[in-house]
Coordinates of C-alpha atoms in Angstrom, one line a residue:
M1 CA -5.1 18.8 7.6
A2 CA -7.4 17.3 4.7
R3 CA -7.9 15.2 2.2
F4 CA -9.1 16.6 -1.3
C5 CA -12.5 15.9 -3.4
V6 CA -13.1 17.0 -6.4
S7 CA -16.2 16.7 -9.5
L8 CA -17.1 17.5 -13.3
A9 CA -20.7 17.8 -13.7
P10 CA -23.0 19.3 -16.5
T11 CA -23.3 22.2 -15.4
T12 CA -21.5 24.5 -12.4
D13 CA -23.1 24.5 -9.8
G14 CA -23.8 21.0 -10.2
A15 CA -20.2 20.0 -9.9
R16 CA -20.6 23.1 -6.8
A17 CA -23.7 20.6 -5.2
H18 CA -21.8 17.1 -5.2
V19 CA -18.7 18.8 -4.0
R20 CA -20.7 20.2 -1.0
A21 CA -21.9 16.9 -0.4
M22 CA -19.3 14.9 -0.4
G23 CA -17.9 16.7 3.2
A24 CA -16.1 20.1 1.2
I25 CA -15.0 22.7 4.0
P26 CA -17.0 26.2 3.0
G27 CA -15.1 29.4 2.0
V28 CA -11.2 26.8 2.7
G29 CA -9.1 27.9 0.1
P30 CA -8.9 30.1 -3.2
E31 CA -12.9 29.6 -5.8
I32 CA -12.5 27.8 -9.0
T33 CA -13.2 29.6 -12.0
V34 CA -13.1 26.2 -14.0
P35 CA -16.4 26.3 -16.0
C36 CA -18.6 22.7 -14.8
A37 CA -16.3 21.5 -12.0
D38 CA -15.5 22.2 -8.6
A39 CA -12.8 21.2 -6.0
A40 CA -12.5 21.3 -2.1
L41 CA -10.8 20.2 1.6
L42 CA -12.8 17.8 3.1
R43 CA -13.2 18.4 6.1
G44 CA -13.2 15.5 9.3
E45 CA -10.7 13.8 6.7
P46 CA -7.0 13.7 8.0
G47 CA -4.7 14.4 5.9
P48 CA -1.6 16.2 3.9
A49 CA -4.3 17.9 0.6
E50 CA -2.8 21.0 -0.8
G51 CA -5.6 23.6 -3.2
P52 CA -7.5 24.3 -4.5
F53 CA -4.1 25.9 -7.4
T54 CA -3.5 27.3 -10.2
A55 CA -0.6 27.3 -12.5
C56 CA -0.3 26.9 -16.9
G57 CA -3.2 27.3 -16.5
L58 CA -4.7 24.1 -14.9
T59 CA -6.7 24.0 -11.8
A60 CA -5.3 21.1 -9.9
T61 CA -5.6 20.1 -5.9
G62 CA -3.8 16.9 -4.8
E63 CA -0.9 15.5 -2.0
V64 CA 2.0 15.6 -3.0
T65 CA 5.3 14.7 -1.5
L66 CA 8.7 15.2 -4.0
H67 CA 12.1 13.5 -3.0
N68 CA 14.0 14.7 -6.2
V69 CA 12.5 18.7 -6.4
P70 CA 16.5 20.2 -8.1
V71 CA 16.0 17.5 -11.2
L72 CA 12.4 18.3 -12.0
R73 CA 13.3 21.9 -12.5
D74 CA 16.1 20.9 -14.3
A75 CA 13.9 19.5 -16.5
L76 CA 11.8 22.5 -16.6
E77 CA 14.9 24.3 -16.8
R78 CA 15.5 22.8 -20.1
H79 CA 11.7 22.8 -21.6
G80 CA 11.6 26.9 -21.6
T81 CA 9.2 26.6 -18.7
P82 CA 11.1 27.5 -15.3
A83 CA 9.3 27.1 -11.8
P84 CA 8.8 30.2 -9.4
A85 CA 11.4 30.3 -7.3
R86 CA 9.0 29.2 -4.2
C87 CA 6.8 26.2 -6.2
P88 CA 5.6 24.1 -3.4
D89 CA 6.2 20.5 -4.1
A90 CA 2.1 20.4 -5.8
E91 CA 2.5 23.3 -7.8
L92 CA 5.9 21.3 -9.8
L93 CA 4.0 18.9 -10.5
L94 CA 1.2 20.7 -12.0
R95 CA 4.2 22.4 -14.0
C96 CA 5.8 18.7 -14.7
W97 CA 2.4 17.2 -16.3
A98 CA 1.4 20.9 -18.0
S99 CA 4.8 21.0 -19.8
L100 CA 5.8 17.4 -19.8
G101 CA 2.7 15.9 -19.5
A102 CA 3.5 11.4 -18.8
E103 CA 6.9 12.2 -19.0
G104 CA 7.3 14.8 -16.5
V105 CA 5.2 12.0 -13.9
A106 CA 7.0 9.8 -14.5
L107 CA 10.3 12.3 -13.6
A108 CA 9.6 12.6 -10.6
E109 CA 9.7 10.9 -7.1
G110 CA 8.2 10.7 -4.2
M111 CA 3.8 10.8 -3.0
F112 CA 2.1 11.7 -4.7
V113 CA -2.3 11.5 -5.7
L114 CA -2.8 14.9 -8.4
A115 CA -6.3 15.9 -9.7
V116 CA -5.7 18.0 -12.4
L117 CA -8.8 19.7 -14.5
D118 CA -7.8 19.7 -16.8
G119 CA -9.5 21.1 -20.4
T120 CA -13.1 19.6 -20.2
D121 CA -11.6 17.2 -18.5
L122 CA -9.9 15.6 -14.5
V123 CA -7.3 14.1 -14.6
L124 CA -5.3 12.1 -11.9
L125 CA -2.6 11.1 -11.8
R126 CA -0.5 8.2 -8.9
D127 CA 3.0 8.3 -7.9
H128 CA 4.9 5.0 -9.2
V129 CA 4.6 2.6 -6.1
G130 CA 1.0 4.0 -5.1
A131 CA 2.0 5.4 -1.4
R132 CA -0.3 7.8 -2.0
T133 CA -4.5 7.1 -3.2
V134 CA -7.3 8.3 -5.3
F135 CA -10.7 7.3 -6.2
Y136 CA -13.3 7.9 -8.7
A137 CA -17.1 7.0 -9.8
R138 CA -19.8 8.7 -11.9
A139 CA -23.5 9.6 -11.7
D140 CA -26.0 12.0 -12.6
G141 CA -23.8 12.1 -15.7
A142 CA -21.0 13.6 -13.4
W143 CA -17.2 12.6 -12.2
A144 CA -16.2 12.8 -8.2
A145 CA -12.8 11.9 -8.0
S146 CA -11.1 12.2 -3.5
S147 CA -7.9 11.3 -1.7
S148 CA -11.0 9.5 0.4
L149 CA -13.1 6.8 -0.2
R150 CA -15.5 8.7 2.7
A151 CA -16.4 11.2 0.8
L152 CA -17.8 9.2 -2.3
R153 CA -19.7 7.5 0.5
R154 CA -21.1 10.1 1.5
W155 CA -22.3 11.4 -2.0
P156 CA -25.7 11.2 -2.6
A157 CA -25.7 11.2 -6.3
L158 CA -24.0 7.8 -6.4
G159 CA -26.2 5.6 -3.6
T160 CA -23.6 3.2 -3.4
S161 CA -23.9 -0.4 -1.5
L162 CA -21.9 -2.9 -0.9
N163 CA -19.5 -4.6 -3.8
L164 CA -19.6 -8.2 -3.1
A165 CA -16.7 -9.5 -5.1
A166 CA -14.5 -7.1 -3.4
V167 CA -15.0 -8.6 0.2
R168 CA -14.6 -11.6 -1.9
S169 CA -11.2 -10.4 -2.6
F170 CA -10.6 -9.0 0.1
L171 CA -11.3 -12.9 2.2
T172 CA -8.8 -14.0 -0.5
F173 CA -5.5 -11.3 0.0
A174 CA -6.5 -10.4 3.4
Y175 CA -6.5 -6.6 1.0
L176 CA -7.8 -5.4 -2.0
P177 CA -5.1 -6.4 -4.5
G178 CA -6.6 -3.8 -7.5
E179 CA -9.2 -1.5 -8.8
E180 CA -12.0 -2.4 -7.2
T181 CA -13.3 -0.9 -3.2
L182 CA -16.0 -2.3 -2.0
L183 CA -18.4 0.1 -2.8
T184 CA -19.9 0.1 -6.0
G185 CA -18.9 1.6 -8.8
V186 CA -15.8 3.3 -7.3
R187 CA -13.0 2.7 -8.6
E188 CA -8.8 3.0 -7.5
V189 CA -6.4 4.6 -9.6
L190 CA -3.4 2.0 -10.4
P191 CA -0.2 3.1 -9.4
G192 CA 1.6 4.4 -12.4
R193 CA -1.0 5.4 -13.7
V194 CA -2.5 8.1 -15.7
V195 CA -6.0 8.0 -15.8
R196 CA -8.4 11.3 -17.5
L197 CA -11.9 11.3 -17.2
S198 CA -13.5 12.9 -20.2
P199 CA -18.0 14.4 -20.0
D200 CA -19.2 11.3 -21.9
G201 CA -18.1 9.2 -19.3
S202 CA -15.2 7.8 -21.5
V203 CA -12.0 6.8 -19.0
R204 CA -8.5 6.4 -21.1
E205 CA -5.7 5.0 -18.9
A206 CA -1.8 6.0 -19.7
V207 CA 1.4 4.5 -18.0
H208 CA 3.6 7.2 -16.5
W209 CA 6.1 4.6 -15.2
E210 CA 5.9 0.1 -15.1
P211 CA 8.5 -2.1 -13.4
A212 CA 10.5 -3.5 -16.1
E213 CA 12.7 -6.7 -16.5
R214 CA 16.2 -5.1 -17.6
L215 CA 18.8 -8.0 -17.9
D216 CA 21.3 -7.1 -20.1
A217 CA 23.2 -10.8 -21.4
D218 CA 25.7 -9.4 -23.2
A219 CA 26.6 -7.4 -19.9
P220 CA 30.0 -8.9 -17.9
D221 CA 28.0 -10.8 -14.8
E222 CA 29.4 -8.7 -12.4
P223 CA 28.1 -9.1 -8.4
Q224 CA 29.8 -6.3 -7.6
D225 CA 28.4 -3.5 -9.0
H226 CA 25.0 -4.5 -8.0
V227 CA 25.9 -4.4 -4.6
L228 CA 27.6 -1.1 -5.4
G229 CA 24.9 1.0 -7.8
L230 CA 22.7 -1.1 -5.3
R231 CA 23.9 0.7 -2.5
A232 CA 24.1 4.4 -4.3
L233 CA 21.0 4.8 -4.8
L234 CA 19.7 3.5 -1.2
E235 CA 22.0 6.1 0.2
D236 CA 20.4 8.6 -1.8
A237 CA 16.5 7.2 -1.2
V238 CA 17.2 7.0 2.5
A239 CA 18.7 10.8 1.9
C240 CA 16.0 12.7 0.1
R241 CA 13.1 11.5 2.4
L242 CA 15.2 13.4 5.9
P243 CA 13.4 16.3 6.8
E244 CA 15.6 18.9 6.8
A245 CA 16.8 20.8 10.0
E246 CA 14.4 18.1 11.4
P247 CA 15.5 15.3 14.4
V248 CA 13.4 11.3 12.1
A249 CA 12.0 8.5 13.4
V250 CA 12.5 4.8 12.3
L251 CA 10.4 2.3 12.5
L252 CA 13.2 -0.4 13.3
S253 CA 11.6 -3.9 13.7
G254 CA 15.6 -5.5 14.4
G255 CA 15.1 -7.0 10.8
I256 CA 17.7 -6.6 7.8
D257 CA 15.3 -3.2 5.9
S258 CA 13.7 -1.4 8.5
S259 CA 17.8 -1.7 10.2
L260 CA 19.3 -0.7 6.9
V261 CA 17.1 2.5 6.8
T262 CA 18.2 2.6 10.5
A263 CA 21.8 2.6 9.8
L264 CA 21.8 5.0 6.7
A265 CA 19.7 8.0 8.1
A266 CA 22.1 8.0 11.4
K267 CA 24.8 7.7 9.2
L268 CA 23.4 10.7 6.6
H269 CA 21.6 13.2 8.8
S270 CA 22.0 16.3 10.5
R271 CA 19.7 16.2 13.6
P272 CA 18.8 12.8 16.0
V273 CA 17.4 10.1 14.7
R274 CA 14.8 8.3 17.1
T275 CA 13.3 4.8 16.0
Y276 CA 11.1 2.2 17.6
S277 CA 10.0 -1.5 18.5
I278 CA 7.0 -3.5 19.7
S279 CA 6.7 -5.8 22.1
F280 CA 3.9 -7.8 22.4
G281 CA 5.2 -9.1 26.0
D282 CA 8.4 -10.9 26.9
E283 CA 6.7 -15.0 26.6
L284 CA 6.4 -14.4 22.3
P285 CA 9.4 -14.6 20.3
N286 CA 11.3 -11.4 19.0
E287 CA 12.9 -9.1 17.9
L288 CA 13.7 -6.5 20.6
G289 CA 17.3 -8.1 21.2
Y290 CA 17.9 -7.4 17.2
S291 CA 16.5 -4.0 17.5
G292 CA 18.3 -2.5 20.8
L293 CA 21.6 -3.5 19.2
V294 CA 21.4 -2.2 15.4
A295 CA 19.8 0.7 17.3
A296 CA 22.7 0.8 19.7
H297 CA 25.0 0.6 17.2
C298 CA 24.0 3.3 15.0
G299 CA 23.5 5.7 18.6
T300 CA 19.9 6.5 18.0
R301 CA 17.0 7.0 21.1
H302 CA 15.5 3.8 20.9
R303 CA 12.2 3.6 22.8
V304 CA 9.9 -0.1 22.7
L305 CA 6.6 0.2 22.9
N306 CA 4.7 -2.4 24.5
V307 CA 1.3 -3.5 23.2
S308 CA -1.4 -5.4 25.4
G309 CA -4.3 -7.0 24.2
T310 CA -6.4 -5.0 25.7
T311 CA -4.8 -1.8 24.3
V312 CA -5.9 -3.6 20.6
A313 CA -9.3 -4.9 21.9
A314 CA -10.3 -1.0 22.3
R315 CA -8.7 0.8 19.6
L316 CA -9.6 -1.6 16.8
A317 CA -12.7 0.0 15.3
E318 CA -10.8 2.9 15.7
A319 CA -7.3 1.7 13.4
A320 CA -10.1 0.1 10.6
A321 CA -11.8 3.4 10.8
L322 CA -9.3 5.2 9.0
L323 CA -8.6 2.7 6.5
D324 CA -10.3 2.8 3.2
S325 CA -9.6 -0.5 2.9
P326 CA -9.6 -2.6 5.2
V327 CA -6.4 -4.6 6.4
G328 CA -6.3 -8.3 7.2
D329 CA -2.7 -6.6 9.0
P330 CA -3.1 -7.6 13.0
L331 CA -0.8 -4.8 12.5
T332 CA -3.0 -1.6 12.6
V333 CA -3.1 -0.9 15.7
P334 CA 0.4 -1.1 17.0
N335 CA 1.1 0.5 13.7
L336 CA -1.0 3.2 14.9
L337 CA 0.0 3.8 18.2
L338 CA 4.3 4.0 16.7
A339 CA 2.6 7.0 14.8
E340 CA 1.8 8.1 17.9
A341 CA 4.9 7.7 19.8
V342 CA 6.5 9.8 16.4
A343 CA 3.6 12.7 16.6
D344 CA 3.7 13.6 20.8
E345 CA 8.1 13.5 20.0
G346 CA 8.1 16.0 17.5
A347 CA 9.5 14.1 14.5
P348 CA 7.4 15.2 10.9
V349 CA 8.6 12.2 9.6
V350 CA 8.6 8.4 10.7
L351 CA 11.1 6.4 8.1
N352 CA 10.4 3.0 8.1
G353 CA 11.5 -0.3 5.4
E354 CA 9.0 -1.6 3.8
G355 CA 9.4 -2.6 0.9
G356 CA 12.5 -5.3 0.5
D357 CA 10.4 -8.6 0.5
P358 CA 8.7 -7.6 -2.8
V359 CA 11.7 -5.8 -4.1
F360 CA 14.8 -7.6 -3.5
G361 CA 12.9 -11.7 -2.7
G362 CA 12.0 -12.1 0.7
P363 CA 10.0 -16.2 2.1
K364 CA 6.9 -15.2 0.7
N365 CA 8.0 -16.0 -2.6
L366 CA 9.2 -19.9 -1.3
P367 CA 6.1 -21.5 -1.4
M368 CA 5.7 -20.6 -5.6
L369 CA 9.5 -21.5 -6.0
V370 CA 8.7 -24.8 -5.0
Q371 CA 5.6 -25.4 -5.8
E372 CA 7.5 -24.1 -10.1
M373 CA 9.4 -26.9 -9.1
H374 CA 7.1 -30.1 -8.9
R375 CA 4.8 -29.1 -10.5
E376 CA 3.4 -31.4 -13.3
P377 CA 1.5 -29.7 -16.0
G378 CA -1.9 -32.1 -17.2
A379 CA -2.0 -33.9 -13.9
P380 CA -5.3 -33.7 -11.4
W381 CA -4.6 -31.4 -9.4
D382 CA -1.4 -29.1 -11.4
E383 CA -2.5 -25.6 -11.0
D384 CA -1.6 -23.1 -12.6
R385 CA 0.5 -20.2 -11.4
A386 CA -2.3 -17.9 -10.4
T387 CA -4.5 -20.4 -8.6
A388 CA -1.3 -21.8 -6.9
Y389 CA -0.4 -17.9 -5.2
L390 CA -3.9 -17.7 -3.9
R391 CA -4.1 -21.0 -2.7
S392 CA 0.1 -19.0 -1.2
Y393 CA -2.0 -16.4 1.1
R394 CA -3.5 -19.2 2.5
K395 CA -6.0 -16.5 3.7
C396 CA -10.2 -18.0 2.7
W397 CA -9.8 -18.6 -0.2
T398 CA -10.6 -22.5 0.1
D399 CA -12.6 -21.0 2.7
L400 CA -15.1 -19.3 0.6
P401 CA -17.7 -22.5 0.3
V402 CA -18.8 -23.3 3.8
L403 CA -17.7 -19.4 4.9
L404 CA -20.4 -17.4 2.6
T405 CA -24.2 -18.0 2.7
P406 CA -25.4 -20.2 0.0
Q407 CA -27.5 -17.0 -1.4
A408 CA -24.1 -14.5 -1.7
L409 CA -21.9 -17.7 -3.3
D410 CA -24.6 -17.3 -5.7
A411 CA -24.8 -13.6 -6.1
L412 CA -20.6 -14.6 -7.6
V413 CA -21.3 -16.7 -9.8
D414 CA -20.9 -15.0 -12.7
A415 CA -18.1 -12.2 -10.8
P416 CA -14.6 -11.8 -12.3
R417 CA -12.5 -14.0 -10.9
P418 CA -10.1 -13.3 -8.2
Q419 CA -7.0 -14.8 -10.1
R420 CA -7.4 -11.2 -12.9
F421 CA -5.3 -8.9 -9.8
V422 CA -2.5 -11.5 -10.3
E423 CA -2.5 -13.0 -14.0
P424 CA -1.3 -10.0 -15.9
Y425 CA 1.9 -10.8 -14.4
L426 CA 2.0 -14.6 -13.5
L427 CA 1.5 -15.8 -17.1
P428 CA 1.7 -12.7 -19.1
G429 CA 0.8 -13.3 -22.3
P430 CA 4.0 -12.6 -26.0
G431 CA 3.3 -9.2 -25.7
S432 CA 2.4 -8.2 -22.3
P433 CA 3.8 -5.4 -21.1
Y434 CA 3.8 -6.5 -17.9
R435 CA 5.9 -10.3 -19.1
M436 CA 9.4 -10.9 -17.2
G437 CA 11.3 -14.1 -18.1
S438 CA 12.7 -15.5 -14.5
L439 CA 9.3 -16.3 -12.2
L440 CA 11.4 -15.3 -9.3
N441 CA 10.7 -11.3 -11.5
Q442 CA 6.9 -12.4 -11.8
L443 CA 6.4 -13.2 -8.7
L444 CA 8.2 -9.9 -6.9
H445 CA 6.5 -7.3 -9.8
C446 CA 3.3 -9.3 -8.4
N447 CA 3.7 -8.2 -4.8
L448 CA 5.3 -5.0 -5.7
R449 CA 2.1 -4.2 -7.3
T450 CA -0.7 -6.3 -4.8
K451 CA 0.4 -6.3 -1.4
G452 CA 3.3 -3.7 -1.8
A453 CA 1.2 -0.9 -3.7
H454 CA -2.5 -1.8 -1.8
H455 CA -1.3 -3.1 1.9
I456 CA 1.7 -2.1 2.2
L457 CA 1.9 1.7 1.6
T458 CA -1.7 2.4 1.9
K459 CA -1.9 0.9 5.3
V460 CA 1.3 3.3 6.3
E461 CA 0.0 6.3 5.2
R462 CA -3.3 6.3 6.3
L463 CA -2.8 5.5 9.9
T464 CA 0.6 7.8 10.0
S465 CA -1.0 11.2 8.5
S466 CA -3.7 10.3 10.7
Q467 CA -1.3 11.7 13.1
G468 CA 0.2 14.5 11.7
V469 CA 3.5 12.2 10.2
E470 CA 4.5 11.3 7.7
G471 CA 5.5 7.7 6.6
R472 CA 8.3 7.0 3.9
A473 CA 9.7 4.0 2.6
P474 CA 13.5 4.5 0.5
L475 CA 12.8 1.2 0.0
F476 CA 9.8 1.2 -2.3
D477 CA 11.8 4.2 -4.1
R478 CA 11.3 3.8 -7.8
R479 CA 14.9 4.1 -8.6
V480 CA 15.2 0.7 -5.9
V481 CA 12.5 -1.0 -8.1
D482 CA 14.0 -0.6 -11.7
H483 CA 17.9 -1.7 -9.4
A484 CA 16.4 -4.2 -8.4
F485 CA 15.2 -5.8 -11.9
A486 CA 17.6 -4.9 -13.7
T487 CA 20.3 -7.1 -11.2
P488 CA 20.3 -11.3 -12.6
P489 CA 17.5 -12.9 -10.3
V490 CA 20.7 -15.0 -8.7
Y491 CA 21.9 -12.2 -6.5
K492 CA 18.7 -11.5 -5.2
L493 CA 17.9 -15.0 -4.0
R494 CA 21.7 -16.6 -4.2
G495 CA 21.1 -19.9 -3.4
T496 CA 19.3 -19.8 0.4
V497 CA 20.4 -16.8 0.8
E498 CA 17.2 -13.6 0.5
K499 CA 18.1 -11.0 -0.6
W500 CA 21.6 -12.0 -0.9
V501 CA 22.7 -8.2 -2.6
L502 CA 21.3 -5.8 -0.3
K503 CA 22.7 -7.5 2.7
E504 CA 25.9 -6.7 0.9
A505 CA 25.4 -3.9 -0.8
V506 CA 24.3 -2.8 3.3
R507 CA 26.9 -5.0 5.1
D508 CA 29.7 -2.7 6.6
L509 CA 27.0 -0.2 8.2
L510 CA 25.2 -3.1 10.4
P511 CA 26.7 -5.7 12.3
G512 CA 27.3 -9.6 10.8
T513 CA 24.6 -11.0 13.3
V514 CA 22.2 -8.3 12.0
V515 CA 23.0 -8.8 8.5
D516 CA 23.8 -12.8 8.3
R517 CA 20.6 -14.2 10.5
P518 CA 17.4 -16.2 8.6
K519 CA 14.2 -13.7 9.0
S520 CA 12.6 -15.3 11.7
G521 CA 9.2 -12.3 12.2
M522 CA 7.6 -10.8 15.2
R523 CA 5.0 -13.4 16.2
V524 CA 2.0 -11.2 16.6
P525 CA 0.1 -12.8 19.7
V526 CA -3.2 -12.8 17.7
Q527 CA -5.4 -16.5 19.0
Q528 CA -4.3 -15.6 22.2
W529 CA -6.3 -11.2 21.3
L530 CA -9.5 -13.9 20.1
T531 CA -9.8 -15.9 23.2
G532 CA -9.1 -13.2 24.6
P533 CA -10.6 -9.7 25.1
L534 CA -11.3 -10.0 22.0
R535 CA -13.4 -12.4 22.1
D536 CA -17.1 -10.5 24.2
L537 CA -15.8 -7.7 20.9
G538 CA -15.8 -10.5 17.8
N539 CA -19.3 -12.4 19.4
D540 CA -21.0 -9.3 20.2
L541 CA -20.1 -8.2 16.1
L542 CA -19.3 -11.6 14.5
L543 CA -22.9 -12.9 15.8
G544 CA -24.4 -9.5 16.4
R545 CA -28.5 -8.4 14.7
G546 CA -25.5 -6.2 11.4
A547 CA -23.9 -9.4 10.7
R548 CA -27.0 -12.0 10.7
E549 CA -28.8 -9.0 8.4
R550 CA -26.3 -7.7 6.5
G551 CA -26.6 -12.4 4.8
L552 CA -23.0 -12.6 3.7
F553 CA -21.7 -15.3 6.5
R554 CA -22.7 -18.6 7.7
E555 CA -23.5 -18.4 11.0
D556 CA -22.6 -21.9 12.3
T557 CA -19.1 -21.3 10.3
V558 CA -18.2 -18.3 12.1
R559 CA -19.7 -20.1 15.5
T560 CA -16.9 -23.1 15.0
W561 CA -13.8 -20.3 14.9
L562 CA -14.8 -18.4 18.2
K563 CA -15.1 -21.1 19.7
G564 CA -11.3 -21.8 18.2
G565 CA -11.9 -24.8 15.8
G566 CA -10.7 -24.1 11.9
T567 CA -7.4 -23.3 10.6
L568 CA -6.1 -19.6 12.8
L569 CA -3.1 -19.0 11.2
P570 CA 0.1 -17.0 13.5
R571 CA 1.8 -14.0 12.9
Q572 CA -0.7 -13.1 9.8
G573 CA -3.0 -13.0 11.6
G574 CA -6.2 -15.6 10.9
K575 CA -9.4 -16.7 9.0
L576 CA -11.6 -14.7 12.5
W577 CA -9.4 -12.5 12.0
L578 CA -10.2 -11.3 9.0
V579 CA -13.6 -11.7 9.2
L580 CA -13.6 -9.3 12.5
T581 CA -11.1 -6.7 10.6
L582 CA -13.8 -6.6 8.0
E583 CA -16.6 -5.8 9.8
L584 CA -15.0 -3.5 11.5
W585 CA -14.4 -1.6 8.2
L586 CA -17.7 -2.6 6.8
R587 CA -19.9 -1.0 10.7
S588 CA -17.5 2.1 10.1
Y589 CA -18.7 3.0 6.8
D590 CA -22.2 1.9 7.3
L591 CA -22.9 -1.1 4.5

């Protein structure tokens, strides 16, 4: 288990020195012979990296899991460049790139990042939805790329520091929604992209896949066609993610999304299906009754993990350090505990129901839809869609003037506005490749490309892979996403019924009480933790010397929040939770 790093430099010795400085494991894997380049695996970095390896005259390393190997083999066969009988996934993807280019990458369905030494260039490929992540930077006339942000933090040539604009983005979204990272000079490859880095320092980006609204006005408008088409795709998306001849785990919350994945796994898998749920105590609202009902209905072996505030306090710093970017989600420690439980019981793969809301239209879109209904363009209080979207997150965006110090605010005066991450989807120009006609589809597109790729998927991948388990999300399947954007919006939000087409597609698999109940979600006792087990940790970290010397936050505001003043939001975590999460992450990266 490892991550990878690659360097492209003016000399071969220089490239090797850069790779060693980033933490490459000496003597592991074959030495590459590409002039002015080097690639290696990283010590002490849990992950599924392979390589370096060579095929079709190209050398690569990466983290690749493919779910449609037969499709790719057929494409190579038709092209006249068949793959060997025994060909690892990473090598198969490299062969698709070498023979078919970006179209070959677009054909792949799976979780992947691949770094390819292609001629004199370094090419970085990232999967369609962002299940895996790769970063890159330039310093000392050289390029470096890695699936670990920590490796680039270690790179002496870069000498990176804290990116203040990214701090603002995190406090606005509770994650980083685009290509920026918290390290100056380091960028993240966006999902569905091919990035080519050249020795002269130039960067070229190409799109191999982007969701598109494909609504055929002339086609018969039969809802059942969309329902049946989606059902077939869901079955295939789950089936191709099931581990062959091994048990599979499913994270089962009791909501429709995780329940349908559980039901399909139980129907399609020939091995035992194990399900896991979380409890924060019987006194809090939860969905355990529904998850237990689904487990019994599907015949799974079910386990409920009880998570205490004391455990969260003890493991929060560890969970934060496992992430390449902080995530202001109070479920990080519970997610880590679930991954540990799955690993302890021997399941190599854990499925989840993530993706239902950003792909098919969950309740988080309602504030924006209501805002559009009552909007008065030109009124003094009117906001454009991008600004309203930031406000709808209800994180720290409106508190920044009282949360950040005057010095930090002054430094941000000329920094790009955080609206830039959502404007391409919510305010597209006439010829924009992101343009969609329906507001609901615009919101879903935005959710998929921001929260989906940079919060949901990256959190799951980093926490599960830390335990040697592979987390897979069938509802983020590219074909399922394409079908969702070819489905009329009225079948996703039908009257007051959210995700209607998804519910109808699996109605026969689950009890009606599960399919038809409104989404309630899991109540995470953030405020209880912050005034209980996490109280001392919060005070020590946020009012301590390190936080004061960094100079990001006003001490009077932090003290007020620590005493329970201000607005602390339930369920998704409060404003204080974001600040605490960020502080722990910054300390783990020595920033």
